[in-house]
Coordinates of C-alpha atoms in Angstrom, one line a residue:
M271 CA 0.0 0.0 0.0
A272 CA 2.9 2.3 0.6
A273 CA 6.5 2.3 -0.6
A274 CA 9.0 2.3 2.3
A275 CA 9.9 5.9 3.1
P276 CA 13.5 6.7 2.1
A277 CA 15.9 7.2 5.0
S278 CA 16.6 10.7 6.2
P279 CA 16.9 12.4 9.6
L280 CA 13.3 13.5 9.3
I281 CA 12.0 10.0 8.4
D282 CA 14.1 8.4 11.1
A283 CA 12.6 10.8 13.7
L284 CA 9.1 10.2 12.4
R285 CA 9.6 6.5 12.8
K286 CA 10.3 7.0 16.5
L287 CA 6.8 8.3 17.0
G288 CA 4.1 6.0 18.2
P289 CA 0.7 5.7 19.9
H290 CA -0.1 8.4 22.5
D291 CA 2.1 11.1 20.7
H292 CA 0.5 14.5 20.0
L293 CA 2.5 16.7 17.7
C294 CA 2.2 19.6 15.3
S295 CA 3.9 20.5 12.1
V296 CA 4.6 24.2 11.6
Y297 CA 5.3 24.9 7.9
D298 CA 5.7 27.6 5.3
T299 CA 4.8 26.0 2.0
R300 CA 2.7 23.1 0.6
E301 CA 6.0 21.3 -0.1
E302 CA 7.1 21.6 3.5
Q303 CA 3.7 20.5 4.7
F304 CA 3.6 17.3 2.5
A305 CA 7.3 16.6 3.3
V306 CA 6.1 15.7 6.8
T307 CA 2.5 14.5 6.4
M308 CA 3.1 12.1 3.5
P309 CA 5.8 10.0 5.3
F310 CA 3.8 10.2 8.5
I311 CA 0.9 8.4 6.7
A312 CA 3.3 6.1 4.8
I313 CA 4.9 4.9 8.0
G314 CA 1.4 4.3 9.5
L315 CA 0.4 2.1 6.6
E316 CA 3.7 0.2 6.8
R317 CA 2.9 -0.6 10.4
H318 CA -0.7 -1.7 9.6
E319 CA -2.2 1.2 11.4
K320 CA -5.5 2.8 10.6
C321 CA -4.7 6.2 9.0
I322 CA -7.1 9.2 8.8
Y323 CA -6.2 12.3 6.8
I324 CA -8.6 15.2 7.4
A325 CA -8.1 17.6 4.4
E326 CA -9.7 20.9 3.4
S327 CA -13.0 20.3 1.6
D328 CA -11.5 21.4 -1.8
G329 CA -8.2 19.7 -1.1
L330 CA -8.9 16.0 -1.3
D331 CA -7.8 15.6 -4.9
S332 CA -4.5 17.4 -4.3
T333 CA -3.9 15.3 -1.2
R334 CA -4.5 12.1 -3.0
K335 CA -2.2 13.2 -5.8
A336 CA 0.6 14.0 -3.2
M337 CA 0.1 10.6 -1.7
R338 CA 0.5 8.9 -5.0
A339 CA 3.6 10.9 -5.8
S340 CA 5.1 9.8 -2.5
G341 CA 4.6 6.2 -3.3
I342 CA 1.3 5.5 -1.5
D343 CA -1.1 3.2 -3.2
V344 CA -4.1 5.3 -2.4
V345 CA -6.7 3.2 -4.1
Q346 CA -5.6 0.0 -2.4
A347 CA -5.2 1.7 1.0
E348 CA -8.7 3.2 0.9
K349 CA -10.2 -0.1 -0.5
S350 CA -8.7 -2.1 2.4
G351 CA -9.9 0.4 5.0
A352 CA -6.4 1.2 6.1
L353 CA -6.7 4.8 4.8
T354 CA -9.6 7.3 5.1
L355 CA -9.5 10.7 3.5
T356 CA -12.2 12.9 4.9
T357 CA -13.0 16.5 5.7
K358 CA -13.9 18.7 8.6
E359 CA -17.6 18.3 7.8
Q360 CA -17.4 14.6 8.5
T361 CA -15.3 15.1 11.6
Y362 CA -14.8 18.3 13.5
L363 CA -18.1 19.8 12.4
G364 CA -20.0 16.6 12.2
R365 CA -22.6 18.0 14.5
G366 CA -22.8 21.4 12.8
S367 CA -20.6 23.1 15.3
F368 CA -17.3 22.5 17.0
D369 CA -17.4 20.7 20.3
P370 CA -14.1 19.5 21.9
D371 CA -15.8 16.9 24.0
W372 CA -17.6 15.4 21.1
M373 CA -14.3 15.2 19.2
F374 CA -12.6 13.4 22.1
A375 CA -15.3 10.8 22.0
F376 CA -14.9 10.7 18.2
W377 CA -11.2 9.8 18.6
R378 CA -11.8 7.2 21.3
E379 CA -14.4 5.5 19.2
A380 CA -12.2 5.6 16.1
A381 CA -9.3 4.1 18.0
E382 CA -11.6 1.3 19.3
K383 CA -12.9 0.6 15.8
A384 CA -9.4 0.5 14.4
Q385 CA -8.4 -2.1 17.0
A386 CA -11.5 -4.1 16.4
G387 CA -10.7 -4.0 12.7
G388 CA -7.3 -5.6 13.3
F389 CA -5.2 -2.5 13.0
S390 CA -2.3 -2.0 15.4
A391 CA -3.2 1.7 16.2
L392 CA -5.0 4.7 14.9
R393 CA -2.9 7.5 13.2
A394 CA -4.5 10.8 12.3
T395 CA -3.4 14.1 10.7
N396 CA -5.5 17.2 10.0
E397 CA -5.2 20.4 8.0
T398 CA -6.3 23.4 9.9
D399 CA -6.6 26.5 7.6
W400 CA -10.4 26.3 8.0
V401 CA -10.0 27.1 11.7
L402 CA -9.2 30.7 10.8
R403 CA -12.6 31.1 9.2
G404 CA -14.3 30.7 12.6
G405 CA -17.7 29.4 13.3
P406 CA -19.8 28.1 16.3
G407 CA -17.5 26.7 18.9
M408 CA -14.2 27.6 17.2
E409 CA -13.2 29.8 20.1
R410 CA -12.5 26.6 22.0
W411 CA -9.9 25.3 19.4
T412 CA -6.8 25.9 21.6
E413 CA -8.7 24.3 24.5
Y414 CA -9.2 21.3 22.3
E415 CA -5.6 21.2 21.3
S416 CA -4.4 21.3 24.9
R417 CA -6.8 18.6 26.1
L418 CA -6.1 16.4 23.0
T419 CA -2.8 15.5 24.5
E420 CA -4.6 13.8 27.4
T421 CA -6.9 12.0 25.0
M422 CA -4.0 10.7 23.0
A423 CA -2.3 9.5 26.2
E424 CA -5.5 7.5 27.0
T425 CA -6.0 5.9 23.6
N426 CA -4.1 3.8 21.2
C427 CA -3.7 6.8 18.8
L428 CA -1.3 9.4 17.7
A429 CA -2.1 12.8 16.0
L430 CA -0.3 15.2 13.8
C431 CA -1.8 18.7 13.5
Q432 CA -0.7 20.9 10.6
Y433 CA -0.3 24.7 10.8
N434 CA 0.8 27.2 8.2
W435 CA 2.5 29.7 10.4
R436 CA 2.3 32.4 7.8
R437 CA -1.5 32.3 7.8
F438 CA -2.1 32.0 11.6
P439 CA -1.7 35.0 13.8
P440 CA 1.6 34.9 15.7
G441 CA -0.2 34.9 19.1
L442 CA -2.3 31.9 18.1
I443 CA 0.8 30.1 16.8
L444 CA 2.4 30.7 20.2
D445 CA -0.5 29.1 21.9
L446 CA -0.6 26.2 19.5
I447 CA 3.1 25.5 20.1
R448 CA 2.5 25.5 23.8
T449 CA -0.2 22.9 23.4
H450 CA 1.9 20.3 21.6
P451 CA 4.6 18.2 23.4
I452 CA 6.3 17.6 20.0
V453 CA 6.8 20.2 17.2
V454 CA 8.1 19.6 13.7
Y455 CA 9.7 22.6 12.2
R456 CA 11.9 22.8 9.1
D457 CA 12.4 19.0 8.8
V458 CA 13.3 18.6 12.5
V459 CA 11.2 16.7 15.0
C460 CA 11.7 18.6 18.4
R461 CA 10.7 17.7 21.9
N462 CA 9.0 20.9 22.9
L463 CA 10.7 22.8 25.8
Y464 CA 7.8 25.3 25.9
Y465 CA 5.0 22.8 26.1
A466 CA 2.5 23.6 28.8
P467 CA 0.4 20.8 30.3
P468 CA -3.4 21.4 30.1
R469 CA -3.7 22.2 33.8
E470 CA -1.4 25.1 33.3
F471 CA -2.4 26.2 29.9
L472 CA -6.2 26.3 30.6
E473 CA -6.1 27.9 34.0
P474 CA -6.0 31.7 34.4
A475 CA -2.5 33.2 33.9
Q476 CA -0.1 31.9 36.6
P477 CA 3.3 33.4 35.9
M478 CA 4.9 31.7 38.9
R479 CA 3.9 28.2 37.7
E480 CA 5.0 28.9 34.1
A481 CA 8.3 30.4 35.3
E482 CA 8.9 27.3 37.4
R483 CA 8.2 25.0 34.4
L484 CA 10.4 27.0 32.0
L485 CA 13.3 26.9 34.5
R486 CA 12.8 23.2 35.1
N487 CA 12.8 22.5 31.4
I488 CA 15.9 24.6 30.9
R489 CA 17.7 22.8 33.7
E490 CA 16.7 19.4 32.4
H491 CA 17.8 20.3 28.9
E492 CA 21.2 21.4 30.2
Q493 CA 21.6 18.2 32.2
Q494 CA 20.9 16.2 29.1
I495 CA 23.5 18.1 27.2
Q496 CA 26.0 17.5 30.0
H497 CA 25.2 13.8 30.2
L498 CA 25.7 13.4 26.4
T499 CA 28.9 15.4 26.6
Q500 CA 30.2 13.2 29.3
A501 CA 29.2 10.1 27.4
L502 CA 31.0 11.3 24.3
G503 CA 34.1 12.1 26.4
A504 CA 34.0 8.5 27.8
V505 CA 33.7 7.1 24.2
N506 CA 36.7 9.2 23.0
E507 CA 38.8 8.0 26.0
E508 CA 38.0 4.4 25.1
L509 CA 38.9 5.1 21.4
E510 CA 42.2 6.7 22.4
A511 CA 43.0 3.7 24.7
F512 CA 42.2 1.3 22.0
A513 CA 44.3 3.1 19.5
Y514 CA 47.2 3.1 21.9
S515 CA 46.8 -0.6 22.6
V516 CA 46.7 -1.4 18.9
S517 CA 49.7 0.7 18.3
H518 CA 51.6 -0.9 21.1
D519 CA 50.6 -4.4 20.0
L520 CA 52.0 -3.8 16.5
R521 CA 55.4 -2.5 17.6
A522 CA 56.9 -5.9 18.3
P523 CA 55.9 -7.6 15.1
L524 CA 56.9 -4.5 13.1
H525 CA 60.2 -4.5 14.8
H526 CA 60.7 -8.2 13.9
I527 CA 59.7 -7.6 10.3
N528 CA 62.2 -4.7 10.1
G529 CA 64.9 -6.9 11.6
F530 CA 64.2 -9.7 9.2
S531 CA 64.3 -7.5 6.2
Q532 CA 67.7 -6.1 7.3
L533 CA 68.9 -9.7 7.7
L534 CA 67.9 -10.5 4.2
V535 CA 69.7 -7.6 2.8
E536 CA 72.9 -8.4 4.7
E537 CA 72.8 -12.1 3.8
L538 CA 71.8 -11.8 0.1
G539 CA 73.8 -8.6 -0.6
S540 CA 74.2 -7.9 -4.3
G541 CA 72.3 -11.1 -5.1
I542 CA 68.9 -9.4 -4.6
D543 CA 67.1 -8.4 -7.7
P544 CA 66.1 -4.7 -8.0
T545 CA 62.4 -5.3 -7.4
S546 CA 63.0 -7.3 -4.2
A547 CA 65.5 -4.7 -3.0
H548 CA 63.0 -1.9 -3.6
Y549 CA 60.3 -3.7 -1.5
L550 CA 62.8 -4.5 1.3
T551 CA 63.8 -0.9 1.4
R552 CA 60.1 0.2 1.7
I553 CA 59.6 -2.2 4.5
R554 CA 62.5 -0.8 6.5
E555 CA 61.2 2.7 6.0

């Protein structure tokens, strides 16, 4: 149903994702968008996961075309039930207005159906430009994104939310970054230092709690760097010790070879042909 995604740092990082992960991709162009979402779907199909792609109402054809271009057998994937391409009208606005609690129930039910259908997990990704057009209930979108992390943690599901950062207001992008534990930006999958848990994000402004979290994250990040630096230093020391050991172990046989070549020169003298003399000289050098 899908060709194996070619190896790259981005693909390798996407392969490390799994059920319970909630991430967003912040992109500039359609090419950047699909560079993340297409392998995200392809990896899910490879793993026999149920994959849902929620596209703009007028974007289903272009999404299918991009999938085919990336090596996904869209016809077979849809026919088998492994892939569903749908729109906000059938999902987020299925009741005519946006209701976060209804969507959480939607994801739980979809994950249960996927498991009952023999799939290993549910994998979903959604385009979000339509959010900017507003509508009943859309003022709760950031609340939904924040609480979705908890829903993913409770279900056998992972979700990738797509945001064009040149279309969304900067303040909204900041909130969306804070609601995703993992952020993909410019082909790099990042553990988000600025992620705010729902309890903190949804409560009235609490500068002290946020300051404590930021300081804790900064400290943990620095500790990780120090740990990796120490581990790298230990590896370098082992390599240096190994190189010294190899060098020392080779000294004796090399000394014997040099002595043997000198003995040959002394015993054979002028009886050595030019080619042999040349190689013996090279050995002694």
